[in-house]
C-alpha positions as semicolon CSV with decimal commas, in nm:
position;residue;x (nm);y (nm);z (nm)
1;M;0,506;-0,304;2,883
2;S;0,190;-0,096;3,064
3;L;-0,059;0,063;2,827
4;Q;-0,016;0,369;3,037
5;A;0,348;0,418;2,943
6;K;0,392;0,749;2,708
7;A;0,565;0,698;2,363
8;D;0,873;0,853;2,247
9;W;0,715;0,903;1,900
10;I;0,444;0,796;1,714
11;A;0,408;0,649;1,369
12;V;0,123;0,668;1,124
13;D;0,004;0,534;0,807
14;W;-0,283;0,701;0,694
15;G;-0,479;0,588;0,380
16;T;-0,763;0,694;0,213
17;T;-1,013;0,431;0,418
18;N;-0,773;0,346;0,727
19;L;-0,576;0,486;0,968
20;R;-0,319;0,315;1,165
21;A;-0,093;0,442;1,425
22;W;0,194;0,303;1,665
23;A;0,319;0,408;1,965
24;L;0,676;0,368;2,028
25;D;0,960;0,397;2,273
26;S;1,295;0,511;2,238
27;Q;1,399;0,179;2,111
28;D;1,134;0,180;1,849
29;N;0,976;-0,095;2,060
30;I;0,575;-0,086;2,007
31;I;0,398;0,033;2,329
32;A;0,047;0,019;2,150
33;H;-0,079;-0,029;1,795
34;R;-0,427;0,112;1,699
35;S;-0,659;0,159;1,424
36;S;-0,980;0,338;1,289
37;S;-1,168;0,350;0,967
38;K;-1,138;0,738;0,980
39;G;-0,944;0,760;0,650
40;M;-0,837;1,050;0,456
41;S;-1,159;1,029;0,259
42;S;-1,380;1,054;0,539
43;L;-1,239;1,369;0,712
44;E;-1,225;1,750;0,632
45;R;-0,873;1,937;0,695
46;D;-0,977;2,030;1,035
47;E;-1,083;1,683;1,152
48;F;-0,739;1,517;1,126
49;E;-0,587;1,656;1,450
50;P;-0,874;1,551;1,665
51;T;-0,905;1,239;1,508
52;L;-0,540;1,147;1,568
53;L;-0,566;1,289;1,927
54;E;-0,895;1,072;1,983
55;L;-0,695;0,737;1,864
56;I;-0,344;0,800;2,046
57;G;-0,355;1,123;2,263
58;D;-0,390;0,915;2,583
59;L;-0,024;0,797;2,490
60;I;0,157;1,141;2,428
61;P;0,358;1,282;2,710
62;P;0,179;1,591;2,887
63;A;0,504;1,823;2,849
64;G;0,766;1,863;2,570
65;K;0,696;1,768;2,205
66;T;0,644;1,416;2,058
67;A;0,723;1,357;1,709
68;V;0,441;1,215;1,484
69;V;0,556;1,078;1,158
70;I;0,317;1,001;0,911
71;C;0,313;0,848;0,572
72;G;-0,028;0,771;0,318
73;M;-0,290;0,985;0,187
74;A;-0,285;1,239;0,491
75;G;-0,022;1,409;0,267
76;S;-0,251;1,469;-0,025
77;R;-0,402;1,768;-0,160
78;Q;-0,748;1,664;0,050
79;G;-0,535;1,542;0,313
80;W;-0,420;1,701;0,644
81;A;-0,155;1,897;0,476
82;E;-0,029;1,845;0,125
83;A;0,340;1,701;0,098
84;P;0,447;1,752;-0,248
85;Y;0,592;1,452;-0,445
86;K;0,936;1,379;-0,517
87;T;1,032;1,292;-0,851
88;T;1,180;0,960;-0,994
89;P;1,444;0,843;-1,046
90;C;1,480;0,902;-0,662
91;A;1,532;0,760;-0,338
92;P;1,233;0,665;-0,114
93;P;1,153;1,018;0,101
94;A;1,341;1,083;0,369
95;L;1,246;1,298;0,697
96;E;1,397;1,606;0,540
97;D;1,148;1,600;0,275
98;A;0,871;1,561;0,469
99;T;0,596;1,882;0,524
100;T;0,567;2,020;0,895
101;V;0,225;2,063;0,998
102;R;0,097;2,334;1,245
103;S;-0,082;2,163;1,514
104;L;-0,335;2,313;1,782
105;D;-0,203;2,055;2,024
106;V;0,162;2,215;2,153
107;R;0,249;1,859;2,227
108;L;0,257;1,752;1,872
109;D;0,548;1,762;1,606
110;V;0,380;1,662;1,312
111;R;0,597;1,544;0,981
112;I;0,410;1,388;0,684
113;L;0,631;1,221;0,419
114;P;0,612;1,299;0,060
115;G;0,484;1,042;-0,205
116;I;0,671;1,015;-0,511
117;K;0,558;1,098;-0,875
118;Q;0,653;0,985;-1,232
119;A;0,601;1,212;-1,512
120;D;0,607;0,978;-1,803
121;P;0,418;0,780;-1,806
122;A;0,227;0,992;-1,541
123;D;0,182;0,808;-1,217
124;V;0,186;0,869;-0,854
125;M;0,249;0,678;-0,505
126;R;0,171;0,766;-0,163
127;G;0,238;0,540;0,168
128;E;0,419;0,292;-0,076
129;E;0,737;0,467;-0,093
130;T;0,747;0,421;0,286
131;Q;0,700;0,046;0,241
132;I;1,000;0,067;-0,010
133;A;1,237;0,244;0,261
134;G;1,129;0,011;0,501
135;F;1,239;-0,279;0,274
136;L;1,573;-0,095;0,159
137;A;1,641;-0,047;0,533
138;K;1,726;-0,422;0,518
139;N;1,808;-0,454;0,179
140;E;2,048;-0,142;0,096
141;G;2,128;-0,106;-0,265
142;F;1,874;-0,364;-0,395
143;T;1,824;-0,367;-0,776
144;G;1,510;-0,567;-0,865
145;T;1,151;-0,565;-0,889
146;L;0,903;-0,496;-0,611
147;C;0,522;-0,559;-0,613
148;L;0,311;-0,380;-0,381
149;P;-0,047;-0,546;-0,424
150;G;-0,376;-0,392;-0,318
151;T;-0,651;-0,198;-0,432
152;H;-0,410;-0,026;-0,652
153;S;-0,109;-0,238;-0,714
154;K;0,201;-0,094;-0,759
155;W;0,512;-0,241;-0,966
156;V;0,832;-0,090;-0,898
157;R;1,190;-0,101;-1,030
158;L;1,460;-0,027;-0,824
159;Q;1,824;0,027;-0,927
160;D;2,049;0,037;-0,650
161;G;1,836;0,143;-0,403
162;I;1,673;0,414;-0,643
163;V;1,306;0,409;-0,753
164;E;1,380;0,428;-1,114
165;H;1,034;0,326;-1,264
166;F;0,683;0,249;-1,141
167;R;0,318;0,165;-1,227
168;T;-0,020;0,147;-1,105
169;C;-0,285;-0,134;-1,160
170;M;-0,628;-0,103;-1,064
171;T;-0,683;-0,483;-1,029
172;G;-0,788;-0,478;-0,682
173;E;-1,060;-0,215;-0,729
174;M;-1,189;-0,356;-1,028
175;F;-1,227;-0,705;-0,875
176;A;-1,441;-0,529;-0,607
177;L;-1,652;-0,325;-0,848
178;L;-1,715;-0,625;-1,087
179;S;-1,790;-0,879;-0,797
180;A;-1,997;-0,643;-0,601
181;R;-2,138;-0,396;-0,869
182;S;-2,180;-0,561;-1,176
183;V;-2,388;-0,840;-1,339
184;L;-2,117;-1,113;-1,230
185;Q;-2,226;-1,052;-0,872
186;H;-2,483;-1,329;-0,938
187;S;-2,237;-1,588;-1,017
188;L;-1,967;-1,558;-0,737
189;S;-1,905;-1,719;-0,388
190;P;-1,906;-1,432;-0,150
191;K;-1,567;-1,582;-0,018
192;E;-1,453;-1,936;-0,136
193;M;-1,255;-1,982;-0,447
194;D;-1,165;-2,293;-0,624
195;Q;-0,786;-2,260;-0,685
196;S;-0,750;-2,475;-1,029
197;A;-1,007;-2,251;-1,198
198;F;-0,774;-1,938;-1,072
199;D;-0,466;-2,095;-1,195
200;Q;-0,620;-2,197;-1,539
201;A;-0,775;-1,827;-1,591
202;V;-0,421;-1,657;-1,539
203;R;-0,235;-1,902;-1,777
204;E;-0,512;-1,839;-2,037
205;V;-0,519;-1,466;-2,010
206;A;-0,134;-1,416;-1,986
207;G;-0,076;-1,580;-2,322
208;R;-0,375;-1,377;-2,471
209;P;-0,445;-1,089;-2,281
210;Q;-0,691;-0,926;-2,532
211;S;-0,912;-1,216;-2,469
212;I;-1,029;-1,047;-2,132
213;A;-1,279;-0,836;-2,289
214;T;-1,466;-1,148;-2,359
215;S;-1,388;-1,397;-2,077
216;L;-1,515;-1,151;-1,799
217;F;-1,894;-1,194;-1,938
218;G;-1,806;-1,574;-2,030
219;I;-1,793;-1,609;-1,619
220;R;-2,180;-1,515;-1,598
221;A;-2,260;-1,730;-1,896
222;G;-2,046;-2,012;-1,753
223;G;-2,261;-2,007;-1,473
224;L;-2,585;-2,015;-1,654
225;V;-2,559;-2,252;-1,909
226;A;-2,203;-2,447;-1,856
227;G;-2,180;-2,563;-1,473
228;L;-1,947;-2,328;-1,372
229;S;-1,946;-2,316;-1,015
230;P;-1,994;-1,995;-0,792
231;Q;-1,639;-2,109;-0,634
232;A;-1,480;-2,140;-0,988
233;A;-1,628;-1,844;-1,112
234;R;-1,452;-1,650;-0,824
235;G;-1,134;-1,817;-0,894
236;R;-1,134;-1,731;-1,269
237;L;-1,238;-1,350;-1,214
238;S;-0,960;-1,320;-0,971
239;G;-0,706;-1,522;-1,201
240;L;-0,807;-1,317;-1,527
241;L;-0,754;-0,977;-1,346
242;I;-0,403;-1,083;-1,183
243;G;-0,323;-1,241;-1,497
244;A;-0,416;-0,969;-1,724
245;E;-0,173;-0,752;-1,472
246;L;0,116;-0,951;-1,504
247;A;0,075;-0,946;-1,904
248;A;0,046;-0,588;-1,879
249;V;0,386;-0,543;-1,688
250;K;0,583;-0,806;-1,796
251;E;0,774;-0,571;-2,092
252;E;0,843;-0,291;-1,808
253;F;0,926;-0,533;-1,544
254;D;1,163;-0,860;-1,473
255;L;0,920;-1,108;-1,335
256;S;1,166;-1,394;-1,302
257;A;1,205;-1,292;-0,943
258;V;0,984;-1,063;-0,742
259;I;0,967;-0,917;-0,404
260;L;0,579;-0,889;-0,272
261;L;0,533;-0,671;-0,018
262;G;0,209;-0,754;0,076
263;S;-0,004;-0,995;0,325
264;D;-0,303;-1,200;0,337
265;Q;-0,476;-1,348;0,053
266;I;-0,399;-1,079;-0,200
267;A;-0,019;-1,141;-0,151
268;S;-0,081;-1,510;-0,162
269;A;-0,284;-1,453;-0,493
270;Y;-0,009;-1,282;-0,663
271;Q;0,243;-1,530;-0,556
272;T;0,042;-1,782;-0,703
273;A;-0,013;-1,623;-1,023
274;L;0,357;-1,544;-1,054
275;S;0,429;-1,912;-1,010
276;C;0,165;-2,030;-1,234
277;L;0,351;-1,857;-1,501
278;G;0,726;-1,986;-1,391
279;H;0,830;-1,685;-1,179
280;R;0,993;-1,659;-0,844
281;S;0,859;-1,437;-0,590
282;E;0,904;-1,389;-0,210
283;V;0,667;-1,241;0,025
284;I;0,742;-0,992;0,291
285;D;0,518;-0,846;0,552
286;A;0,380;-0,506;0,435
287;E;0,296;-0,376;0,782
288;A;0,667;-0,460;0,896
289;T;0,808;-0,259;0,611
290;T;0,585;0,024;0,657
291;L;0,699;0,061;1,031
292;Q;1,024;0,014;0,956
293;G;1,028;0,299;0,677
294;L;0,851;0,552;0,927
295;A;1,128;0,418;1,200
296;L;1,440;0,514;0,919
297;A;1,231;0,853;0,869
298;Y;1,221;0,904;1,259
299;S;1,582;0,808;1,318
300;S;1,675;1,129;1,178
301;Y;1,451;1,365;1,379
302;S;1,659;1,495;1,606
303;K;1,878;1,653;1,364
304;V;1,615;1,786;1,115
305;S;1,390;1,944;1,432
306;S;1,702;2,105;1,579
């Protein structure tokens, strides 16, 4: 299909650091997929609409209203417009839960889906709930554990398709900080990772999670006096952090069969870590489930907008 084709609707995943948008036709076929580094954290409130139009404005029909369905941090207090959280236990948000944004461009009908909050223990998610909705679109009434690995990993317990309980772990952010801004940066390979060192670290810390406080500096010491290679150091750091995360959540979530909504190396690392501890897991592409969740929300657009 030509890139000059106009969209029937626009799907948007607007995170803290990145913006992804899909232009789709009436059959939810993708006309165009575009991305930008202009995430929520880099924008003032009055910059959201111009940023969106800069990315996909040429794909919007010149007449009529085009639905724009958004998930993610664009709905935070610092975003385009705040979309209040739903509260657990709840089903993933639908379009009727969305916040309508008044746009300057009369061609746009912008709806921002809310996130989900949990009162005890306090926790929140924005964007992941749309991935969950996309997963449930093909797994209606699912009961079990989902893990959405990333900078801030989410562990979610679903019961008959309802989000009952979830927890956030800052493992990805801790890895980024320790590998780039701590004394450990001098010990790690920039990219290459020793898999056996990763596996060993996962098993070690899963059995004694309290040991992570001393094991982390041991990575630096190992490189200085015990011949620990930069590749093994990187594998060990990743394994210690992910292994500690698994130890932290095992009392709240059934890890025997986990669905990982992720992609690339991060999801693979979690799958390997779970396997090291004797757990089964399946990886499902996160981008596909996000788009499926947005399409599910748009499917009720005509009813909600009338």
